[in-house]
Coordinates of C-alpha atoms in Angstrom, one line a residue:
M1 CA 4.0 -12.0 -18.3
S2 CA 3.9 -15.7 -17.1
C3 CA 1.2 -15.8 -15.2
L4 CA -1.5 -14.7 -18.5
P5 CA -1.8 -17.9 -20.8
D6 CA -1.6 -16.6 -24.6
L7 CA -4.8 -14.2 -25.4
P8 CA -6.6 -14.1 -28.5
K9 CA -6.8 -11.5 -30.9
P10 CA -9.0 -8.5 -30.2
G11 CA -11.1 -9.4 -34.3
E12 CA -14.6 -10.1 -32.9
Y13 CA -14.4 -8.8 -29.4
D14 CA -15.6 -6.0 -27.9
A15 CA -13.2 -6.4 -24.7
L16 CA -10.8 -8.7 -23.1
V17 CA -12.0 -9.8 -19.4
V18 CA -8.7 -11.0 -17.4
I19 CA -9.4 -12.2 -13.7
V20 CA -6.7 -11.9 -11.8
T21 CA -8.8 -13.5 -9.0
I22 CA -9.8 -17.2 -7.8
L23 CA -13.7 -17.6 -8.7
R24 CA -15.9 -20.8 -7.8
Q25 CA -17.7 -22.3 -11.1
D26 CA -21.2 -20.6 -9.8
T27 CA -19.2 -17.2 -9.7
R28 CA -17.2 -17.5 -12.8
K29 CA -20.8 -17.7 -14.8
N30 CA -22.8 -15.2 -13.1
L31 CA -20.0 -13.1 -13.8
E32 CA -19.8 -14.0 -17.5
N33 CA -24.2 -13.3 -17.4
L34 CA -23.8 -10.2 -15.8
L35 CA -21.7 -8.7 -18.6
E36 CA -23.1 -10.8 -21.9
N37 CA -26.6 -10.7 -21.3
E38 CA -29.0 -10.4 -23.5
R39 CA -30.2 -7.0 -23.7
S40 CA -26.0 -5.7 -23.8
G41 CA -25.5 -7.3 -27.3
Q42 CA -21.9 -7.0 -26.4
K43 CA -19.2 -10.0 -26.4
F44 CA -15.7 -10.1 -24.2
A45 CA -12.9 -12.5 -24.8
F46 CA -12.3 -14.1 -20.9
I47 CA -8.6 -14.6 -19.3
Y48 CA -8.6 -17.2 -16.7
C49 CA -5.0 -15.7 -14.7
Y50 CA -5.6 -17.9 -11.5
D51 CA -5.5 -21.4 -14.0
N52 CA -1.1 -20.1 -14.3
R53 CA 0.9 -21.3 -11.1
F54 CA 2.5 -18.2 -11.1
Q55 CA -0.6 -16.2 -10.3
R56 CA -1.4 -18.5 -7.8
Q57 CA 1.7 -18.0 -5.9
L58 CA 0.6 -14.4 -6.4
E59 CA -2.8 -15.1 -4.2
E60 CA 0.0 -16.0 -1.7
L61 CA 1.4 -13.0 -1.3
G62 CA -1.6 -11.0 -1.2
R63 CA -0.4 -9.2 -5.1
Q64 CA -2.7 -10.9 -7.3
G65 CA -4.3 -7.9 -9.3
S66 CA -2.0 -5.2 -7.7
I67 CA -1.6 -2.6 -9.9
G68 CA 2.3 -3.3 -11.3
Q69 CA 0.6 -6.6 -12.0
I70 CA -2.7 -4.5 -14.1
Y71 CA 0.1 -2.4 -16.3
N72 CA 1.9 -5.4 -17.3
I73 CA -1.3 -7.1 -18.5
A74 CA -2.5 -3.8 -20.4
T75 CA 0.6 -3.5 -22.1
N76 CA 0.7 -7.2 -22.5
A77 CA -2.4 -6.8 -24.4
Y78 CA -1.7 -3.3 -26.1
A79 CA 0.8 -5.5 -28.3
L80 CA -1.3 -7.6 -29.4
G81 CA -4.0 -4.5 -30.5
W82 CA -6.2 -4.6 -27.5
K83 CA -7.4 -0.8 -26.5
R84 CA -10.0 -2.0 -24.1
L85 CA -9.9 -3.7 -20.9
I86 CA -11.3 -5.1 -17.3
I87 CA -9.6 -5.9 -14.8
V88 CA -11.6 -8.6 -12.1
D89 CA -10.3 -8.8 -8.8
A90 CA -10.3 -9.3 -5.4
L91 CA -13.0 -6.5 -4.5
S92 CA -14.6 -8.0 -7.3
R93 CA -14.7 -11.2 -6.6
E94 CA -16.1 -10.0 -2.6
Q95 CA -19.1 -8.6 -4.3
L96 CA -20.4 -11.3 -6.6
T97 CA -20.1 -13.5 -3.6
G98 CA -22.0 -11.0 -1.7
D99 CA -19.0 -10.8 1.2
V100 CA -18.5 -8.1 1.4
R101 CA -16.2 -6.3 3.7
P102 CA -18.5 -3.9 6.3
G103 CA -18.3 -0.4 5.1
R104 CA -17.5 -1.1 1.0
S105 CA -20.7 -1.1 -2.0
T106 CA -22.2 -3.9 -2.6
D107 CA -22.5 -3.0 -5.8
V108 CA -20.2 -5.2 -8.4
S109 CA -17.3 -3.3 -9.6
V110 CA -14.2 -3.7 -11.7
V111 CA -11.4 -1.6 -13.1
Y112 CA -11.9 -0.6 -16.8
V113 CA -8.5 -0.4 -18.3
Q114 CA -8.1 1.9 -21.7
L115 CA -5.1 2.1 -23.6
D116 CA -4.1 4.2 -26.5
N117 CA -0.9 6.5 -27.7
T118 CA -2.0 9.8 -28.1
K119 CA -2.2 12.6 -25.8
G120 CA -5.0 15.4 -25.5
D121 CA -8.6 14.9 -26.9
G122 CA -10.7 15.4 -29.9
K123 CA -9.0 17.3 -33.1
N124 CA -6.4 18.4 -30.8
S125 CA -4.8 15.0 -30.0
M126 CA -1.5 14.0 -31.6
P127 CA -0.2 10.5 -32.0
C128 CA 3.3 10.4 -29.4
E129 CA 5.8 7.6 -28.6
E130 CA 4.0 7.3 -24.7
V131 CA 1.4 4.8 -24.1
N132 CA -1.3 6.0 -21.8
V133 CA -3.1 3.0 -19.6
I134 CA -5.4 4.8 -17.6
A135 CA -7.4 2.4 -15.2
K136 CA -10.4 4.0 -13.8
R137 CA -13.0 1.7 -11.2
M138 CA -16.6 1.7 -12.1
N139 CA -19.4 -0.4 -11.3
I140 CA -19.7 -3.6 -14.2
D141 CA -22.5 -1.9 -15.7
S142 CA -20.9 1.5 -16.5
A143 CA -17.7 -0.6 -17.6
R144 CA -20.6 -2.3 -20.2
Q145 CA -22.2 1.1 -21.2
T146 CA -18.3 2.9 -21.5
I147 CA -17.4 -0.2 -23.7
R148 CA -20.6 -0.2 -26.1
E149 CA -20.0 3.7 -26.3
Q150 CA -16.3 3.9 -26.6
K151 CA -16.7 6.6 -24.9
P152 CA -12.8 8.0 -23.7
V153 CA -11.9 7.8 -19.9
S154 CA -9.7 10.7 -17.9
N155 CA -7.4 10.8 -15.2
G156 CA -8.5 13.2 -12.6
I157 CA -8.1 14.4 -8.9
P158 CA -10.9 14.0 -6.5
R159 CA -10.9 17.2 -5.4
E160 CA -8.7 20.2 -4.9
N161 CA -7.8 22.4 -2.1
G162 CA -10.2 20.0 0.3
S163 CA -8.8 17.6 2.3
L164 CA -8.0 14.5 0.7
E165 CA -7.6 12.3 4.1
G166 CA -9.7 8.5 3.5
T167 CA -10.3 9.1 0.0
L168 CA -7.6 6.9 -2.2
Q169 CA -11.2 4.9 -3.0
E170 CA -11.7 8.3 -4.7
W171 CA -8.4 8.5 -7.2
F172 CA -9.5 5.1 -7.9
E173 CA -12.9 6.0 -9.2
A174 CA -11.7 9.1 -10.7
G175 CA -9.1 7.7 -12.9
M176 CA -5.4 7.1 -12.8
L177 CA -2.4 7.1 -15.2
L178 CA -0.2 3.6 -14.6
Y179 CA 3.4 3.4 -15.5
D180 CA 6.0 1.0 -15.8
P181 CA 7.1 -0.3 -12.5
L182 CA 9.9 -1.1 -13.5
K183 CA 11.3 2.1 -15.7
P184 CA 12.4 5.0 -14.2
I185 CA 10.4 8.3 -12.8
Y186 CA 8.9 10.1 -15.1
D187 CA 9.9 7.5 -18.0
K188 CA 6.6 7.7 -19.6
T189 CA 7.6 5.5 -22.7
L190 CA 7.0 2.2 -23.8
S191 CA 8.8 -0.4 -24.7
S192 CA 8.5 -2.0 -28.5
S193 CA 7.7 -5.4 -25.6
P194 CA 6.6 -4.7 -22.4
I195 CA 10.4 -5.2 -20.2
T196 CA 8.3 -8.0 -17.8
Y197 CA 7.5 -10.2 -21.3
E198 CA 11.3 -9.3 -22.6
V199 CA 12.6 -10.6 -19.1
D200 CA 10.7 -14.1 -19.2
R201 CA 10.5 -14.5 -22.2
A202 CA 14.8 -15.1 -22.3
I203 CA 14.3 -17.5 -19.4
D204 CA 12.7 -19.5 -21.0
Q205 CA 15.5 -19.5 -23.9
V206 CA 17.6 -20.0 -21.6
L207 CA 15.9 -23.4 -20.3
S208 CA 15.1 -24.7 -23.2
L209 CA 18.9 -25.1 -24.4
R210 CA 19.2 -27.9 -22.3
T211 CA 16.1 -30.7 -21.7
P212 CA 13.7 -29.5 -20.6
L213 CA 13.2 -29.1 -16.9
P214 CA 9.8 -30.5 -14.7
Y215 CA 7.5 -27.4 -14.8
E216 CA 8.7 -27.5 -11.0
V217 CA 11.6 -26.7 -11.1
A218 CA 11.2 -24.3 -13.6
A219 CA 8.9 -22.4 -12.1
M220 CA 10.9 -22.0 -9.0
I221 CA 14.0 -20.7 -11.0
K222 CA 11.2 -17.9 -12.4
Q223 CA 10.9 -16.9 -9.2
Y224 CA 14.1 -16.9 -8.0
A225 CA 15.0 -14.5 -11.0
R226 CA 11.7 -12.2 -10.2
E227 CA 13.0 -11.1 -6.7
E228 CA 13.8 -7.7 -5.3
V229 CA 17.7 -7.2 -3.7
D230 CA 17.5 -5.8 -1.3
L231 CA 18.0 -2.1 -0.5
E232 CA 20.9 -2.5 1.5
K233 CA 23.0 -3.4 -1.8
L234 CA 22.0 -0.8 -3.7
T235 CA 22.4 2.5 -2.6
S236 CA 24.7 3.3 0.2
A237 CA 22.2 4.8 2.3
P238 CA 21.7 4.0 5.8
A239 CA 19.0 2.2 7.5
K240 CA 17.8 4.5 9.9
F241 CA 16.3 8.1 9.5
E242 CA 18.4 10.7 11.8
T243 CA 16.2 13.0 12.8
D244 CA 18.0 16.6 12.0
P245 CA 16.3 19.0 10.6
T246 CA 19.3 20.9 9.2
R247 CA 20.5 17.1 7.5
L248 CA 19.5 17.7 3.9
E249 CA 19.5 14.1 2.3
V250 CA 19.2 13.5 -1.3
H251 CA 19.5 10.4 -2.9
L252 CA 21.3 9.4 -6.0
L253 CA 18.6 6.8 -8.4
K254 CA 21.9 6.6 -10.5
P255 CA 25.8 5.2 -10.2
L256 CA 27.7 7.6 -9.8
K257 CA 31.5 7.7 -9.5
A258 CA 32.4 9.0 -5.9
A259 CA 34.1 12.3 -7.4
E260 CA 30.6 13.3 -9.6
V261 CA 29.0 11.9 -6.5
Q262 CA 31.2 14.9 -3.7
S263 CA 30.9 17.3 -6.5
L264 CA 27.6 16.7 -6.7
Q265 CA 26.8 17.6 -3.2
E266 CA 29.1 20.3 -2.8
M267 CA 26.9 21.9 -5.4
Y268 CA 24.0 21.5 -3.4
N269 CA 25.7 23.0 -0.7
R270 CA 26.9 26.8 -2.5
K271 CA 23.7 27.3 -3.6
L272 CA 22.2 26.0 -0.1
Q273 CA 24.7 28.9 1.2
D274 CA 21.7 31.8 0.4
C275 CA 19.0 30.0 1.8
P276 CA 17.4 31.6 5.1
M277 CA 17.6 28.2 6.8
D278 CA 20.1 26.8 8.5
V279 CA 20.6 23.4 6.1
R280 CA 23.6 20.9 5.1
C281 CA 23.5 18.6 2.3
V282 CA 24.4 14.8 2.4
V283 CA 24.5 13.1 -1.1
Y284 CA 23.8 9.4 -0.9
P285 CA 24.9 7.7 -3.8
W286 CA 23.7 4.6 -5.8
I287 CA 25.6 1.8 -6.2
A288 CA 23.7 -0.9 -8.0
S289 CA 25.1 -1.1 -11.9
Q290 CA 20.9 -0.2 -13.2
P291 CA 19.6 3.2 -11.9
A292 CA 16.9 2.6 -9.5
T293 CA 12.4 2.2 -10.8
R294 CA 9.7 3.5 -10.0
R295 CA 9.6 0.2 -7.9
D296 CA 12.9 0.5 -6.4
L297 CA 11.6 4.7 -5.2
W298 CA 8.9 3.3 -3.7
R299 CA 10.8 1.0 -1.9
L300 CA 13.6 3.7 -0.8
F301 CA 11.0 5.7 0.6
E302 CA 9.7 2.7 2.6
F303 CA 12.8 1.4 3.6
R304 CA 13.6 5.1 4.6
N305 CA 10.7 5.3 6.1
K306 CA 9.7 1.9 8.0
D307 CA 8.1 1.2 11.1
R308 CA 10.2 5.0 12.1
F309 CA 7.4 7.1 14.6
G310 CA 8.0 10.9 13.7
P311 CA 8.8 13.5 10.6
G312 CA 10.1 12.1 7.5
A313 CA 7.2 13.0 4.8
I314 CA 9.1 13.8 2.1
L315 CA 12.3 12.4 -0.2
I316 CA 14.6 14.0 -1.9
F317 CA 16.4 12.3 -5.3
A318 CA 18.3 13.4 -8.2
G319 CA 20.0 12.0 -11.2
W320 CA 17.5 9.3 -12.4
P321 CA 18.1 8.4 -16.3
G322 CA 17.2 11.2 -18.6
C323 CA 18.1 14.0 -16.3
Q324 CA 20.7 15.7 -17.8
D325 CA 20.3 18.8 -15.1
L326 CA 22.3 17.1 -11.6
S327 CA 21.1 20.5 -10.0
V328 CA 17.9 19.5 -10.6
V329 CA 16.2 17.2 -7.6
G330 CA 13.2 15.7 -7.8
L331 CA 10.2 15.8 -4.2
L332 CA 8.6 12.6 -3.6
R333 CA 5.8 13.4 -0.6
F334 CA 4.1 11.6 1.5
H335 CA 0.5 11.5 1.5
R336 CA -1.2 9.9 4.0
L337 CA -3.6 6.8 2.3
L338 CA -3.1 8.8 -0.9
P339 CA -1.0 8.2 -3.8
M340 CA 2.1 10.6 -3.8
P341 CA 3.0 13.5 -6.0
T342 CA 6.5 13.5 -7.1
R343 CA 8.0 16.9 -8.9
R344 CA 10.7 18.3 -10.6
T345 CA 12.7 21.1 -8.7
T346 CA 15.0 22.8 -7.3
I347 CA 17.6 21.8 -4.6
E348 CA 16.6 25.6 -2.8
A349 CA 12.5 25.0 -2.8
A350 CA 13.3 21.4 -1.7
A351 CA 15.2 22.5 0.9
A352 CA 11.8 25.0 2.0
V353 CA 10.4 22.5 2.3
W354 CA 12.4 20.4 4.4
E355 CA 11.8 23.0 7.1
T356 CA 8.3 22.4 7.1
V357 CA 8.8 18.8 7.9
Y358 CA 9.8 19.5 11.6
S359 CA 7.1 22.4 11.8
S360 CA 3.4 22.6 12.0
T361 CA 3.9 24.5 9.1
Y362 CA 3.7 21.3 6.5
P363 CA 1.2 21.9 3.4
H364 CA -0.8 19.1 3.3
N365 CA -2.3 19.2 -0.2
D366 CA -0.4 19.0 -3.7
Y367 CA -2.8 18.0 -5.5
S368 CA -4.0 21.3 -7.6
R369 CA -0.9 21.3 -10.4
D370 CA -1.9 19.8 -14.0
Y371 CA -2.2 16.5 -13.3
S372 CA -0.2 15.9 -16.7
D373 CA 2.6 18.4 -16.3
P374 CA 5.7 16.5 -17.2
A375 CA 7.3 17.6 -14.2
F376 CA 4.6 16.0 -11.9
E377 CA 4.1 12.3 -11.6
L378 CA 1.6 10.6 -8.7
L379 CA 4.2 8.0 -7.5
L380 CA 1.7 4.5 -7.0
D381 CA 2.6 1.3 -5.2
P382 CA 2.7 -1.2 -7.7
C383 CA 2.4 -4.3 -4.9
S384 CA -1.1 -2.5 -3.9
K385 CA -4.6 -3.1 -5.4
Y386 CA -6.6 -1.2 -7.2
F387 CA -9.1 -0.7 -4.1
Y388 CA -8.6 0.6 -0.8
D389 CA -7.6 -2.6 1.0
P390 CA -6.6 -0.9 5.0
P391 CA -5.5 -4.0 7.2
P392 CA -7.8 -6.0 8.6
F393 CA -8.2 -3.1 12.0
V394 CA -9.1 -0.6 10.1
S395 CA -12.9 0.3 9.1
L396 CA -14.1 1.0 6.3
V397 CA -17.4 2.6 7.8
K398 CA -17.3 6.6 7.5
D399 CA -16.1 8.7 10.8
A400 CA -16.5 4.5 12.9
I401 CA -14.3 4.8 16.2
T402 CA -13.3 1.0 15.6
A403 CA -12.0 -0.8 18.5
P404 CA -9.5 -3.6 17.0
V405 CA -10.0 -7.2 18.9
F406 CA -7.0 -9.3 17.6
F407 CA -7.1 -13.1 18.4
L408 CA -4.2 -14.9 20.2
I409 CA -5.4 -18.0 19.7
R410 CA -6.5 -20.7 16.7
H411 CA -8.3 -24.0 16.4
L412 CA -11.3 -22.5 18.5
T413 CA -14.5 -24.4 18.0
S414 CA -17.1 -22.0 15.9
E415 CA -19.5 -21.9 19.3
E416 CA -16.4 -20.7 21.7
T417 CA -15.7 -17.5 18.7
S418 CA -19.6 -16.6 18.4
A419 CA -19.8 -16.9 22.6
I420 CA -16.6 -14.3 23.0
K421 CA -18.1 -12.3 19.8
A422 CA -21.1 -11.6 21.4
E423 CA -19.9 -11.3 25.4
L424 CA -18.2 -8.0 23.6
L425 CA -20.9 -6.4 21.7
K426 CA -23.4 -6.8 24.5
P427 CA -24.6 -3.6 26.1
N428 CA -23.1 -2.4 29.0
G429 CA -25.6 0.4 31.0
E430 CA -23.1 2.4 32.1
D431 CA -21.3 3.1 28.9
E432 CA -24.6 4.9 26.8
E433 CA -22.1 6.6 24.3
F434 CA -19.8 4.0 23.6
E435 CA -23.2 1.6 22.8
L436 CA -22.9 1.2 19.0
K437 CA -19.8 -0.9 18.8
D438 CA -17.5 -0.8 15.9
L439 CA -15.4 -4.2 16.5
A440 CA -12.8 -5.2 13.9
F441 CA -12.0 -8.7 14.3
I442 CA -8.4 -10.2 13.3
E443 CA -7.2 -14.2 13.3
W444 CA -4.4 -15.9 14.6
K445 CA -3.4 -17.3 12.3
A446 CA 0.2 -19.0 13.8
D447 CA 0.0 -22.5 15.6
V448 CA 1.7 -21.1 18.4
D449 CA -0.1 -19.2 21.7
G450 CA 0.8 -15.8 20.4
T451 CA 2.8 -14.0 23.8
E452 CA 3.3 -10.2 25.7
Q453 CA 6.2 -9.8 22.0
D454 CA 3.1 -10.4 19.6
I455 CA 1.1 -7.9 21.7
W456 CA 3.8 -5.2 21.3
R457 CA 4.3 -6.1 17.6
L458 CA 0.5 -5.3 16.9
L459 CA -0.1 -2.8 19.0
W460 CA 3.2 -1.3 16.6
Q461 CA 1.6 -1.9 13.7
C462 CA -1.5 -0.2 14.6
L463 CA 0.0 3.0 16.1
C464 CA 2.0 3.6 12.4
Y465 CA -0.6 3.0 10.3
R466 CA -0.6 6.0 8.0
G467 CA -4.0 5.6 8.6
D468 CA -7.7 7.2 10.3
G469 CA -9.0 6.6 13.6
C470 CA -5.1 3.7 14.3
T471 CA -3.9 4.6 17.5
G472 CA -1.9 2.2 20.1
T473 CA -5.0 1.2 21.9
A474 CA -6.4 -3.3 21.7
I475 CA -8.1 -5.2 22.8
F476 CA -6.3 -8.9 23.2
I477 CA -8.1 -12.7 23.0
D478 CA -6.4 -15.6 24.6
R479 CA -6.5 -18.7 26.0
Q480 CA -7.3 -17.0 29.6
T481 CA -10.5 -15.9 27.8
V482 CA -11.6 -18.9 27.0
S483 CA -11.7 -19.7 30.7
D484 CA -12.5 -16.8 32.9
N485 CA -14.4 -14.6 30.5
K486 CA -12.0 -12.0 30.7
V487 CA -10.3 -10.5 27.4
I488 CA -7.0 -7.4 27.7
V489 CA -7.6 -4.3 27.3
A490 CA -3.3 -2.5 26.4
E491 CA -2.5 0.6 24.8
I492 CA 1.2 1.3 24.3
M493 CA 3.3 2.7 27.3
S494 CA 5.4 5.9 26.9
D495 CA 7.9 6.5 29.3
E496 CA 6.5 8.3 32.2
Y497 CA 5.7 4.3 33.1
A498 CA 9.8 3.6 32.5
N499 CA 11.6 4.6 35.6
Q500 CA 12.9 1.2 35.9
V501 CA 13.7 0.7 32.7
T502 CA 17.4 1.8 32.4
A503 CA 18.1 1.5 29.0
P504 CA 17.5 5.0 27.1
V505 CA 13.8 4.7 26.5
V506 CA 14.2 8.2 23.0
D507 CA 15.0 6.0 20.2
E508 CA 15.0 6.1 16.6
V509 CA 12.7 4.4 15.3
Y510 CA 10.4 3.8 18.9
G511 CA 10.7 7.6 19.9
S512 CA 9.3 7.6 23.6
N513 CA 7.2 4.0 23.0
T514 CA 9.0 1.8 25.7
G515 CA 6.6 -1.4 25.8
V516 CA 2.7 -2.2 26.8
L517 CA 0.7 -1.8 29.7
Y518 CA -2.6 -4.5 29.4
G519 CA -4.8 -5.2 31.7
R520 CA -7.9 -8.0 32.1
C521 CA -11.6 -6.8 31.8
E522 CA -14.9 -8.2 31.6
P523 CA -15.6 -7.8 27.4
K524 CA -18.8 -6.0 26.9
E525 CA -16.3 -2.9 29.0
A526 CA -13.3 -3.6 26.8
A527 CA -14.8 -1.0 23.2
G528 CA -15.6 1.5 25.8
V529 CA -12.4 0.9 27.5
R530 CA -10.7 1.2 24.8
I531 CA -12.5 3.8 23.5
R532 CA -11.2 6.6 26.1
L533 CA -7.9 5.8 25.6
H534 CA -7.6 6.7 22.2
M535 CA -9.8 9.6 22.3
A536 CA -7.5 10.4 25.5
T537 CA -10.1 11.0 27.4
M538 CA -9.1 8.8 30.6
E539 CA -5.4 7.3 31.2
F540 CA -5.2 3.0 31.9
D541 CA -4.6 3.8 35.3
D542 CA -7.3 5.1 35.4
F543 CA -9.0 1.7 34.8
V544 CA -7.1 0.2 37.7
G545 CA -9.5 -1.5 39.8
M546 CA -12.4 -0.1 38.9
E547 CA -13.2 -1.7 35.2
I548 CA -9.7 -3.4 34.6
D549 CA -8.1 -5.5 37.7
H550 CA -4.9 -5.1 37.4
C551 CA -1.8 -3.2 35.1
H552 CA 1.2 -5.1 33.6
K553 CA 4.2 -4.2 31.6
Y554 CA 5.6 -5.7 29.2
Y555 CA 8.9 -3.3 27.7
R556 CA 9.5 -3.9 24.3
P557 CA 12.8 -6.9 23.5
D558 CA 15.4 -4.4 23.1
L559 CA 14.9 -2.6 26.6
K560 CA 15.4 -6.2 28.2

């Protein structure tokens, strides 16, 4: 992988430590002291990826230390004989420097990675062609102890048959199997050398056939080669999801001829005739020449559910490489804030689940099956980090009702920013039940001030985020706030306020959400107003003329 320098061989080292985030020199030294203290008697090989330009590009994209990168680092290291790794990522950096997001543990944690090519435990272990890459988040002392005692780690499910909401961090701490994001779903084999390494080596060979190019040009070519193809060029599935419970959609993951696709669709529909549900099947071909990878499957799910408000908790797929029986389909279930389980099943069973998506009977827990069952695999976003890292408008404080506060301006002085925050946090004697204010402040990064359209965009992000405590209500700070000391409180506007709009207000993407209602109020009152709107104990109109001076309406751009 291009972000990795040449790796040393294990030899005298206890483990390989790979730093995939930017560390200052003093922080780097602190890390080394924590690992290699006199009491531990352990010796580690340290690799600093951020010295490489490609790693800095990952940092800019927010993909440093991603699950995909951890897998690629692990398999490259395994090829040289490494069996135990420690990954130091962005969360490790937060904890090492003490700049920890509220709600997170302050103990320094790392990602411990174990690699082996056996299945089972102890005497029952048998060699196999699969290499298990197990990643587990743990504090640095536990990582040292695990390495010293050479204790095997295993993957597990944090809790079964209970509420799993908001426990993604628990999954990471329980340990998870990682798979090659560039291989198809259910393919758990390891190539003789990692595919990313082969691609990079082939590009290097081609670039060396002529006069050596400047480093910047060669890096640009490599980056271009890594860019993903738009999904519209990979699948024939339409961008808009049809919210029709009688239309069961199946997505092929490998290319088939048109006649084969038609025959497959007819077979599925024959099988569905005996089902009690009134449902018909449509099969969307995979039009790319190469089969879909795990990353493609994740992107396909995101593509089919992007910014869509409503049902869509499953995706049914078929024809993955290695699947000899096309009557077997795969079922991918969406679980909020959790890894998404995939399972091989029949089209009839998939149809039964499809029907429940549109009713209150949809099962929200599907982790009871044995995690090692070959028909079962948890799908993770290869670009996500190996710790729970929600957007800044989501609180990490347990059971907190967070009020997002978005700045729509930048270039404020530190005094102006501090004064605004202090005003928002001031007690309001009339709202004693809301005196404990949990505010999440989000900076504005654009050079141009935000507008009403940005208020709509940000509120829609809050509403669509698949996490706890997120609704279409928030507080905003604009240029006028600096002059009159009043902040904006806004919420998503539904069609009941849209009687002046002539265009249809029910949309496949936005539902009946037509725009934004907003007004200004004293900063100390904003949190109480926002929480009442969030909890739906009062309507926006109830505040007008009292806490809020005037009600403004902004209709989303496509309705104008």
